Short mmCIF file of C-alpha atoms and ligand atoms in Angstrom, two decimals:
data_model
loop_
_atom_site.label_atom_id
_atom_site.label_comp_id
_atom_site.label_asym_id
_atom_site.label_seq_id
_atom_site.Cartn_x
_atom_site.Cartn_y
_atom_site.Cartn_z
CA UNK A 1 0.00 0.00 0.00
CA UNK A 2 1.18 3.03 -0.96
CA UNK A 3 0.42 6.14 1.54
CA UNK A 4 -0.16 9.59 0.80
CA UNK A 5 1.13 12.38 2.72
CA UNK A 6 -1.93 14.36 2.98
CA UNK A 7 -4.00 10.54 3.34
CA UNK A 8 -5.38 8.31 6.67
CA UNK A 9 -4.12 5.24 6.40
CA UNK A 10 -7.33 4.22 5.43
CA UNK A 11 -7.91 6.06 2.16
CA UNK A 12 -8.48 3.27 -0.50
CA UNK A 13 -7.20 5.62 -2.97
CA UNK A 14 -3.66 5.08 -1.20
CA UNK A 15 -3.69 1.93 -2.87
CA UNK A 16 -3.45 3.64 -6.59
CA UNK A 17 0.07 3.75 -7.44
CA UNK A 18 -0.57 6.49 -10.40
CA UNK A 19 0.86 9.72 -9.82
CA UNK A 20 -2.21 11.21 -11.73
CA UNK A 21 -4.25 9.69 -9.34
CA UNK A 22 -2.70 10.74 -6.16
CA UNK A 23 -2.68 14.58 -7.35
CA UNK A 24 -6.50 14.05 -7.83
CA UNK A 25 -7.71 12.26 -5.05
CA UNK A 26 -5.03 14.85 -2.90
CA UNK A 27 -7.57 17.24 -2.98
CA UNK A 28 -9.87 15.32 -1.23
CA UNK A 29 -7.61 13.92 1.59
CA UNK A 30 -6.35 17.75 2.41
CA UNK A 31 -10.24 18.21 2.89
CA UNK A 32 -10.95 15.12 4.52
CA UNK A 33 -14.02 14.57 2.47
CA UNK A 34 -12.72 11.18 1.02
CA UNK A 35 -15.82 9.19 2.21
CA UNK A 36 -17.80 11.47 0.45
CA UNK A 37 -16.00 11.49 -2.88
CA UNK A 38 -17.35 10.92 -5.84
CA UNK A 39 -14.80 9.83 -7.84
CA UNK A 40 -13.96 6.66 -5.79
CA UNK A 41 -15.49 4.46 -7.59
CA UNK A 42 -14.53 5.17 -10.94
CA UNK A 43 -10.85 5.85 -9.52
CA UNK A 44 -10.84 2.80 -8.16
CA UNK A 45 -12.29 0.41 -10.86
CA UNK A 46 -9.69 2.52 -12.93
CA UNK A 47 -6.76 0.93 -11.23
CA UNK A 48 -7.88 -2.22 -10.57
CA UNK A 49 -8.68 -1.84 -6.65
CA UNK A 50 -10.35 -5.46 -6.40
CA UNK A 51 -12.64 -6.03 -4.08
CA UNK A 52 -14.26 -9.33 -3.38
CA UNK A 53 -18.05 -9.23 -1.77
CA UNK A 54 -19.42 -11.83 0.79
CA UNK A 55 -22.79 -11.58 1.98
CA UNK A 56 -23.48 -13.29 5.22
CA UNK A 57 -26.54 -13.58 6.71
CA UNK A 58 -28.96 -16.48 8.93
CA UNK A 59 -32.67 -16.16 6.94
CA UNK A 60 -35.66 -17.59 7.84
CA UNK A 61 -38.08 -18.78 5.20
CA UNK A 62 -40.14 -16.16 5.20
CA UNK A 63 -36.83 -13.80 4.43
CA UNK A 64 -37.19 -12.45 8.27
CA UNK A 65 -33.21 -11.91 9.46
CA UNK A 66 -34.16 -9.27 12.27
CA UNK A 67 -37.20 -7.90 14.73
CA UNK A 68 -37.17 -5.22 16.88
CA UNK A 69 -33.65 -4.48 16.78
CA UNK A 70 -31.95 -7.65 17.37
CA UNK A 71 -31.68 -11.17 15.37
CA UNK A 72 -34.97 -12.92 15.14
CA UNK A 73 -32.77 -16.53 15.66
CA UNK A 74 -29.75 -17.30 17.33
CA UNK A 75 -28.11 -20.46 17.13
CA UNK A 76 -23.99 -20.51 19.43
CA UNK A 77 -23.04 -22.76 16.43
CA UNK A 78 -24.41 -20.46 13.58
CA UNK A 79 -22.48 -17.60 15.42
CA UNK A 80 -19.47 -19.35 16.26
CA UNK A 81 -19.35 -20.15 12.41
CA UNK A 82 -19.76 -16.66 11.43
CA UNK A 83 -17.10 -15.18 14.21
CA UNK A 84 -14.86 -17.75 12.04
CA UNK A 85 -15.90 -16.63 8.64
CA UNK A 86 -15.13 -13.07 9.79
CA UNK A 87 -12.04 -12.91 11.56
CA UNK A 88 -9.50 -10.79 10.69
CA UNK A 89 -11.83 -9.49 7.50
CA UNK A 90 -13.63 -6.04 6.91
CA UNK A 91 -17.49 -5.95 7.60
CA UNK A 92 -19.51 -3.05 6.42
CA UNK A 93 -22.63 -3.10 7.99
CA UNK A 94 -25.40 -0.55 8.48
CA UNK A 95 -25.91 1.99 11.84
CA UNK A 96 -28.70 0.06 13.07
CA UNK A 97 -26.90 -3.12 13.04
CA UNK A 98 -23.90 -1.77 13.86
CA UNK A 99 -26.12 -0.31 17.03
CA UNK A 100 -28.07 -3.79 18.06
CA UNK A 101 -24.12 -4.61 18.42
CA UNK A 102 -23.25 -1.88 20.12
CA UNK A 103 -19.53 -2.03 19.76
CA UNK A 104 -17.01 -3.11 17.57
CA UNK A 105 -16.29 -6.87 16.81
CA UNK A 106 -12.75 -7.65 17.86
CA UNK A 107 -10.41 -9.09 15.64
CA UNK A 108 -12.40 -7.03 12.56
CA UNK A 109 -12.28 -3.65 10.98
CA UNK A 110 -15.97 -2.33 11.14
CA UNK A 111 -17.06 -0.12 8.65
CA UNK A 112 -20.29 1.79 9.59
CA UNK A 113 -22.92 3.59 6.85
CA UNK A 114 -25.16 5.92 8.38
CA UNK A 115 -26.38 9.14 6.88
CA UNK A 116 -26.02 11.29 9.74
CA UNK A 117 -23.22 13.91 9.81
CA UNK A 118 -22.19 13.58 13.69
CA UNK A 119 -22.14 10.22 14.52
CA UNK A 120 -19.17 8.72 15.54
CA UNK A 121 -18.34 6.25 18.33
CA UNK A 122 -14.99 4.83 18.90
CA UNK A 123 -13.19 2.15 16.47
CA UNK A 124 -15.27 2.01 13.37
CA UNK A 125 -14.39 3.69 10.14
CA UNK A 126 -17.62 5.68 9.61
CA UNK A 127 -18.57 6.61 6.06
CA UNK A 128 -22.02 8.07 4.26
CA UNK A 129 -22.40 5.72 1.22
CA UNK A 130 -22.44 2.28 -0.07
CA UNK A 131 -19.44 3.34 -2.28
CA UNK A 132 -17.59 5.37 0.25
CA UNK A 133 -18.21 1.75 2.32
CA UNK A 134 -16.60 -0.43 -0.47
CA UNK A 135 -14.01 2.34 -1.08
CA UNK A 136 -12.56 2.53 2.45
CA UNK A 137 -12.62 -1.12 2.76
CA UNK A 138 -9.90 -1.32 0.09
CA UNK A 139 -8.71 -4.40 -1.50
CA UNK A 140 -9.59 -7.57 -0.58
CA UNK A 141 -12.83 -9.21 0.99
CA UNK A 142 -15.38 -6.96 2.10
CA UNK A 143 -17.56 -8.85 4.26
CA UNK A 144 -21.36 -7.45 3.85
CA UNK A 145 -22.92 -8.22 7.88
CA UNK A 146 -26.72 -6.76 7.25
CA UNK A 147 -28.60 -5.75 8.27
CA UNK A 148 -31.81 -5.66 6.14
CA UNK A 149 -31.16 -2.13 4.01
CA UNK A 150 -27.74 -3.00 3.54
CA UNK A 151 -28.19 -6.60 2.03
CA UNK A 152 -31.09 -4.58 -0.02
CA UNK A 153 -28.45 -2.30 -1.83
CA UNK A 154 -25.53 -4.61 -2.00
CA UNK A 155 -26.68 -8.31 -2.52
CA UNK A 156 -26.46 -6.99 -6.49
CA UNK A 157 -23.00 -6.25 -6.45
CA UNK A 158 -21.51 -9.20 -4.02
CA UNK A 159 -19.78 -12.00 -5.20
CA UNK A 160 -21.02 -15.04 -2.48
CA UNK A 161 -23.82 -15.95 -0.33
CA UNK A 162 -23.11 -17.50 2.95
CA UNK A 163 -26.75 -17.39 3.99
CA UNK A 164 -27.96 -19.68 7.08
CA UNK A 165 -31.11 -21.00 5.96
CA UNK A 166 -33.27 -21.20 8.83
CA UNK A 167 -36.05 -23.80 8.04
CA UNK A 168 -38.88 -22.22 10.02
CA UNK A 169 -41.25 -18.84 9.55
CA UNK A 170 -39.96 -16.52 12.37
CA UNK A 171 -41.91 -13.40 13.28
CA UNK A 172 -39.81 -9.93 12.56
CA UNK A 173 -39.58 -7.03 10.99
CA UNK A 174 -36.33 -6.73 8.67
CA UNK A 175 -36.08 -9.05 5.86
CA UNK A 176 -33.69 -9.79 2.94
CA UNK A 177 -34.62 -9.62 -0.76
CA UNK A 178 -35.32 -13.57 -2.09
CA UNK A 179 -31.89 -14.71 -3.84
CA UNK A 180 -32.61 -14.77 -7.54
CA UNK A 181 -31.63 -18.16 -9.00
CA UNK A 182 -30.86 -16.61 -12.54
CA UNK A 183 -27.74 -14.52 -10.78
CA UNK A 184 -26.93 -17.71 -8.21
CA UNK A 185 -26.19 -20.72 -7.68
CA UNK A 186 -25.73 -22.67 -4.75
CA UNK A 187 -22.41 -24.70 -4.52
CA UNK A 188 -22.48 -26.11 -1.59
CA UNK A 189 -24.81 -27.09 1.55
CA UNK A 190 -23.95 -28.35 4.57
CA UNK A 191 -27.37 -29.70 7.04
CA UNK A 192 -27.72 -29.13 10.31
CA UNK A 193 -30.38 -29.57 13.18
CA UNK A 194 -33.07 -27.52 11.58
CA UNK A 195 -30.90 -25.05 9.21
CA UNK A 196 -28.20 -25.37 6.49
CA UNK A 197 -25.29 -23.49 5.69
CA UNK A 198 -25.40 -22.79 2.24
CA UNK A 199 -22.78 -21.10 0.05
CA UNK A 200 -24.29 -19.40 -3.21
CA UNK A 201 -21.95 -17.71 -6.54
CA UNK A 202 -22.39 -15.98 -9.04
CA UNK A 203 -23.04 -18.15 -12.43
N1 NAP B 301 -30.01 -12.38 10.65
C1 NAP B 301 -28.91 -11.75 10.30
O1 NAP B 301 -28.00 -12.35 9.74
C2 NAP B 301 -28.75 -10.28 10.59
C3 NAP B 301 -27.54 -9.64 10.30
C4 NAP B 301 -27.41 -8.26 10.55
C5 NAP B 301 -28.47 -7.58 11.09
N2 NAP B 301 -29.63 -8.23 11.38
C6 NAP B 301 -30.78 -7.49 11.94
O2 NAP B 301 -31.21 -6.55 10.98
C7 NAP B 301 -31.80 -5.43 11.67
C8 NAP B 301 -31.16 -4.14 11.21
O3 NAP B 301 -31.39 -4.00 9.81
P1 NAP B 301 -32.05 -2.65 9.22
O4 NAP B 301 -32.44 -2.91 7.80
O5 NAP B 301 -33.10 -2.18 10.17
O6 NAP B 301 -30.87 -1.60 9.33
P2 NAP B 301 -29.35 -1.62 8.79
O7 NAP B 301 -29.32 -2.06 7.36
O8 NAP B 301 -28.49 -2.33 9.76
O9 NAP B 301 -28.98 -0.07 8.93
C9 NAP B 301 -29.79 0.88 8.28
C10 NAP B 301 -29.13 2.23 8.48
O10 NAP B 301 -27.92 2.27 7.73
C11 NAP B 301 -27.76 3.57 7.17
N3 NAP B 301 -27.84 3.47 5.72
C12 NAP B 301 -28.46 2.52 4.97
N4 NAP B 301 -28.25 2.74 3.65
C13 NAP B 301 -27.48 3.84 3.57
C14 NAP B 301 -26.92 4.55 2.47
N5 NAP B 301 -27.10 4.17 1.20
N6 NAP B 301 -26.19 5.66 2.75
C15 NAP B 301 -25.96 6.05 4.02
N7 NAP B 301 -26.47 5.40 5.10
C16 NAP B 301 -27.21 4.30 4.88
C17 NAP B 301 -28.86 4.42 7.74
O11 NAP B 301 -28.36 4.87 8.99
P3 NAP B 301 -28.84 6.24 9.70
O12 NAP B 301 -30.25 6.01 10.10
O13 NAP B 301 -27.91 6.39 10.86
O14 NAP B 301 -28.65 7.33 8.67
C18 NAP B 301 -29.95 3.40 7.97
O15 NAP B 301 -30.93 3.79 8.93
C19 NAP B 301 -31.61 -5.70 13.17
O16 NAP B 301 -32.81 -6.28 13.67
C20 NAP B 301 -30.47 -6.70 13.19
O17 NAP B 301 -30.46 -7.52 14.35
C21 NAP B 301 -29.79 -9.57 11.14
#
């Protein structure tokens, strides 16, 4: 990674080697309005700033994932599973997720969407757009952890599914969109005690 004088560590445009590119986007660090630049993503897709998109989420049949603020199901080997999927990776993940956490997850980089201008807690890299979210996650996998909006905008653009298929109707209030079968696949499934794990690409 190459870092700018003027950048934070995390500015994804510290990753473009291109001098033409570091004059630009250096107007943008000096103001600190990167998470709110435009250009990112065509900067980025310019130089080849690859980012890989997992979507993980536990779904009930009736596409419930949340009610009332929390997770409408919780299952300590569903959760172990996704503290291991996650590890060490970015999640972006929307405020009111990020709040039914209410802190950080250790081990991760959090990445935090919200539209409002002076919220800011401790330890997450906040940002006002899907793109400034992908942007500041940089290269590499970009995990996608909900909630219900978030899946909404990005389940187009990510690359896997690990979705927790919950095989009951739960009562709640945030759902995902169904997973359309001509943009997925599933390739692979592994059964448990009332749920799978199932792993979806792209075709
Ligand atoms: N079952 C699962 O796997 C799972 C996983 C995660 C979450 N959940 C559940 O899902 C629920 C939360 O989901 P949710 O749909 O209510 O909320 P959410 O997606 O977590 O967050 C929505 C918030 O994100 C911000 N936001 C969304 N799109 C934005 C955009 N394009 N630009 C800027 N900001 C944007 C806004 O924050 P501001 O209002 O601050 O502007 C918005 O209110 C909870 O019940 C949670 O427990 C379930």
């Amino acid at each position: 990674m190459i870092l700018l004088p003027s950048c934070s560590r995390e500015h994804p445009l510290a990753l473009a080697a291109d001098r033409s590119v570091r004059d630009r986007c250096g107007t943008y660090c000096r103001r600190r309005q990167y998470a709110e630049c435009a250009a990112f993503s065509a900067l980025l897709a310019r130089h080849d700033v690859a980012v890989t998109l997992t979507l993980i989420a536990s779904v009930a049949q009736n596409g419930v994932i949340g009610r009332s603020g929390d997770l409408a199901w919780r299952d300590r080997d569903d959760l172990q599973r996704v503290k291991h999927m996650t590890l060490g990776r970015v999640l972006v993940m929307g405020r009111r997720t990020f709040d039914s956490i209410g802190r950080p997850l250790p081990g991760r980089r959090t990445i935090v969407v919200t539209r409002q201008k002076d919220w800011a807690p401790d330890g997450v890299t906040v940002v006002r757009s899907i793109d400034g979210a992908l942007a500041a996650a940089g290269d590499g996998e970009v995990i996608c952890f909900g909630g219900g909006e978030l899946y909404a905008q990005l389940i187009d653009r990510a690359d896997r599914l690990e979705i927790t298929e919950i095989e009951s109707v739960l009562d709640g209030d945030v759902y995902v969109p169904p997973i359309d079968p001509s943009r997925w696949s599933e390739a692979e499934r592994a059964r448990r005690e009332g749920y799978s794990w199932v792993t979806y690409t792209t075709h």
